[in-house]
């Protein structure tokens, strides 16, 4: 069984507000709802709301302006750098990547994938699972999920590596456009099949980067779960101290 480490409430609230900024619900230059409104809307305590807003200010999404309240700044430049995993998952050319396609087929949608895609729990989705290798060592397991209706008329369901990226393939054949990506990072223990593919010993967790690709309206088109062995990763982040 896989276990995920759930972030604190204030982090989850900050992520929700961030997604609303990205999908245009809170446009740049506008005021976010007041603390009282956020408390009522999300049913969270005022200290939780305050911590979430401070986190978003620290990371450059919001700013306080004298006499105006808390204003949306928009998408910080640093986020563009942090989205590297997301862009790689969407733009990777399987035919030019060291590794192998380990699974293609229709599966019941996992719970958190269903939530990201806006699908009911019993829905079926197409999964493409690709194991990325470097110098003969597994370094990433990428499981990409697609709504069944989206893959009709494409080659995504074929058990062969694609020439070109999944993004290019979908945009060319389905006449859609992927507008932005949201990443959600968590840590958990891998299940037995994941551990075997990644050649991991027992008790070692994986970092899961859930990459949600959306169109301009915010509709999720593809979700990729990028698993990285935690004992083979070194993550670094830099931010400004105010």
mmCIF file of N, CA, C and O in Angstrom, residues 92-102 129-142 161-162 197-198:
data_model
loop_
_atom_site.group_PDB
_atom_site.id
_atom_site.type_symbol
_atom_site.label_atom_id
_atom_site.label_comp_id
_atom_site.label_asym_id
_atom_site.label_seq_id
_atom_site.Cartn_x
_atom_site.Cartn_y
_atom_site.Cartn_z
ATOM 1 N N UNK A 92 8.644 15.395 -23.492
ATOM 2 C CA UNK A 92 9.619 14.324 -23.716
ATOM 3 C C UNK A 92 9.256 13.522 -24.965
ATOM 4 O O UNK A 92 8.117 13.099 -25.153
ATOM 5 N N UNK A 93 10.229 13.305 -25.817
ATOM 6 C CA UNK A 93 10.086 12.461 -27.005
ATOM 7 C C UNK A 93 10.496 11.044 -26.599
ATOM 8 O O UNK A 93 11.671 10.768 -26.369
ATOM 9 N N UNK A 94 9.516 10.141 -26.505
ATOM 10 C CA UNK A 94 9.815 8.784 -26.039
ATOM 11 C C UNK A 94 10.851 8.089 -26.920
ATOM 12 O O UNK A 94 11.696 7.341 -26.428
ATOM 13 N N UNK A 95 10.764 8.364 -28.224
ATOM 14 C CA UNK A 95 11.670 7.677 -29.149
ATOM 15 C C UNK A 95 13.112 8.154 -28.996
ATOM 16 O O UNK A 95 14.038 7.477 -29.452
ATOM 17 N N UNK A 96 13.310 9.312 -28.364
ATOM 18 C CA UNK A 96 14.646 9.862 -28.197
ATOM 19 C C UNK A 96 15.103 9.824 -26.740
ATOM 20 O O UNK A 96 16.155 10.373 -26.399
ATOM 21 N N UNK A 97 14.346 9.165 -25.876
ATOM 22 C CA UNK A 97 14.664 9.118 -24.445
ATOM 23 C C UNK A 97 15.190 7.752 -24.069
ATOM 24 O O UNK A 97 14.628 6.724 -24.469
ATOM 25 N N UNK A 98 16.247 7.753 -23.291
ATOM 26 C CA UNK A 98 16.796 6.488 -22.799
ATOM 27 C C UNK A 98 15.840 5.890 -21.783
ATOM 28 O O UNK A 98 15.519 6.515 -20.765
ATOM 29 N N UNK A 99 15.327 4.701 -22.070
ATOM 30 C CA UNK A 99 14.375 4.056 -21.179
ATOM 31 C C UNK A 99 13.443 3.164 -21.969
ATOM 32 O O UNK A 99 13.724 2.810 -23.114
ATOM 33 N N UNK A 100 12.308 2.829 -21.374
ATOM 34 C CA UNK A 100 11.385 1.911 -22.053
ATOM 35 C C UNK A 100 9.948 2.156 -21.611
ATOM 36 O O UNK A 100 9.688 2.604 -20.489
ATOM 37 N N UNK A 101 9.050 1.852 -22.528
ATOM 38 C CA UNK A 101 7.621 1.917 -22.250
ATOM 39 C C UNK A 101 7.237 0.630 -21.535
ATOM 40 O O UNK A 101 7.403 -0.458 -22.078
ATOM 41 N N UNK A 102 6.725 0.737 -20.319
ATOM 42 C CA UNK A 102 6.464 -0.471 -19.533
ATOM 43 C C UNK A 102 4.978 -0.818 -19.442
ATOM 44 O O UNK A 102 4.630 -1.943 -19.079
ATOM 45 N N UNK A 129 2.909 4.408 -19.215
ATOM 46 C CA UNK A 129 3.923 4.394 -18.155
ATOM 47 C C UNK A 129 5.295 4.183 -18.780
ATOM 48 O O UNK A 129 5.541 3.183 -19.443
ATOM 49 N N UNK A 130 6.177 5.170 -18.570
ATOM 50 C CA UNK A 130 7.504 5.150 -19.189
ATOM 51 C C UNK A 130 8.565 5.204 -18.098
ATOM 52 O O UNK A 130 8.533 6.052 -17.206
ATOM 53 N N UNK A 131 9.521 4.271 -18.165
ATOM 54 C CA UNK A 131 10.629 4.218 -17.210
ATOM 55 C C UNK A 131 11.847 4.890 -17.838
ATOM 56 O O UNK A 131 12.367 4.432 -18.861
ATOM 57 N N UNK A 132 12.284 5.983 -17.244
ATOM 58 C CA UNK A 132 13.448 6.721 -17.740
ATOM 59 C C UNK A 132 14.704 6.155 -17.098
ATOM 60 O O UNK A 132 14.756 5.969 -15.874
ATOM 61 N N UNK A 133 15.698 5.889 -17.916
ATOM 62 C CA UNK A 133 16.943 5.301 -17.417
ATOM 63 C C UNK A 133 18.143 6.151 -17.833
ATOM 64 O O UNK A 133 18.147 6.762 -18.902
ATOM 65 N N UNK A 134 19.148 6.177 -16.983
ATOM 66 C CA UNK A 134 20.417 6.835 -17.283
ATOM 67 C C UNK A 134 21.548 5.889 -16.914
ATOM 68 O O UNK A 134 21.614 5.429 -15.770
ATOM 69 N N UNK A 135 22.396 5.612 -17.882
ATOM 70 C CA UNK A 135 23.517 4.690 -17.662
ATOM 71 C C UNK A 135 23.045 3.354 -17.089
ATOM 72 O O UNK A 135 23.680 2.772 -16.197
ATOM 73 N N UNK A 136 21.902 2.891 -17.594
ATOM 74 C CA UNK A 136 21.370 1.605 -17.165
ATOM 75 C C UNK A 136 20.654 1.614 -15.830
ATOM 76 O O UNK A 136 20.163 0.572 -15.380
ATOM 77 N N UNK A 137 20.526 2.784 -15.191
ATOM 78 C CA UNK A 137 19.856 2.882 -13.890
ATOM 79 C C UNK A 137 18.536 3.621 -14.041
ATOM 80 O O UNK A 137 18.458 4.663 -14.704
ATOM 81 N N UNK A 138 17.473 3.075 -13.427
ATOM 82 C CA UNK A 138 16.159 3.723 -13.467
ATOM 83 C C UNK A 138 16.193 4.990 -12.621
ATOM 84 O O UNK A 138 16.591 4.952 -11.453
ATOM 85 N N UNK A 139 15.783 6.115 -13.203
ATOM 86 C CA UNK A 139 15.830 7.378 -12.469
ATOM 87 C C UNK A 139 14.451 8.035 -12.327
ATOM 88 O O UNK A 139 14.249 8.864 -11.442
ATOM 89 N N UNK A 140 13.505 7.687 -13.188
ATOM 90 C CA UNK A 140 12.147 8.238 -13.109
ATOM 91 C C UNK A 140 11.155 7.212 -13.631
ATOM 92 O O UNK A 140 11.449 6.497 -14.589
ATOM 93 N N UNK A 141 9.990 7.180 -13.010
ATOM 94 C CA UNK A 141 8.870 6.406 -13.539
ATOM 95 C C UNK A 141 7.741 7.398 -13.790
ATOM 96 O O UNK A 141 7.233 8.017 -12.848
ATOM 97 N N UNK A 142 7.377 7.578 -15.059
ATOM 98 C CA UNK A 142 6.378 8.578 -15.435
ATOM 99 C C UNK A 142 5.101 7.876 -15.885
ATOM 100 O O UNK A 142 5.094 7.174 -16.904
ATOM 101 N N UNK A 161 6.561 3.285 -28.641
ATOM 102 C CA UNK A 161 7.010 4.615 -28.242
ATOM 103 C C UNK A 161 6.559 5.634 -29.283
ATOM 104 O O UNK A 161 6.471 5.334 -30.477
ATOM 105 N N UNK A 162 6.239 6.827 -28.827
ATOM 106 C CA UNK A 162 5.811 7.891 -29.712
ATOM 107 C C UNK A 162 7.010 8.631 -30.284
ATOM 108 O O UNK A 162 8.020 8.825 -29.608
ATOM 109 N N UNK A 197 10.291 -1.659 -10.487
ATOM 110 C CA UNK A 197 10.721 -0.965 -11.702
ATOM 111 C C UNK A 197 11.862 0.012 -11.418
ATOM 112 O O UNK A 197 12.787 0.162 -12.223
ATOM 113 N N UNK A 198 11.794 0.679 -10.261
ATOM 114 C CA UNK A 198 12.812 1.659 -9.914
ATOM 115 C C UNK A 198 14.000 1.042 -9.177
ATOM 116 O O UNK A 198 14.922 1.767 -8.791
#
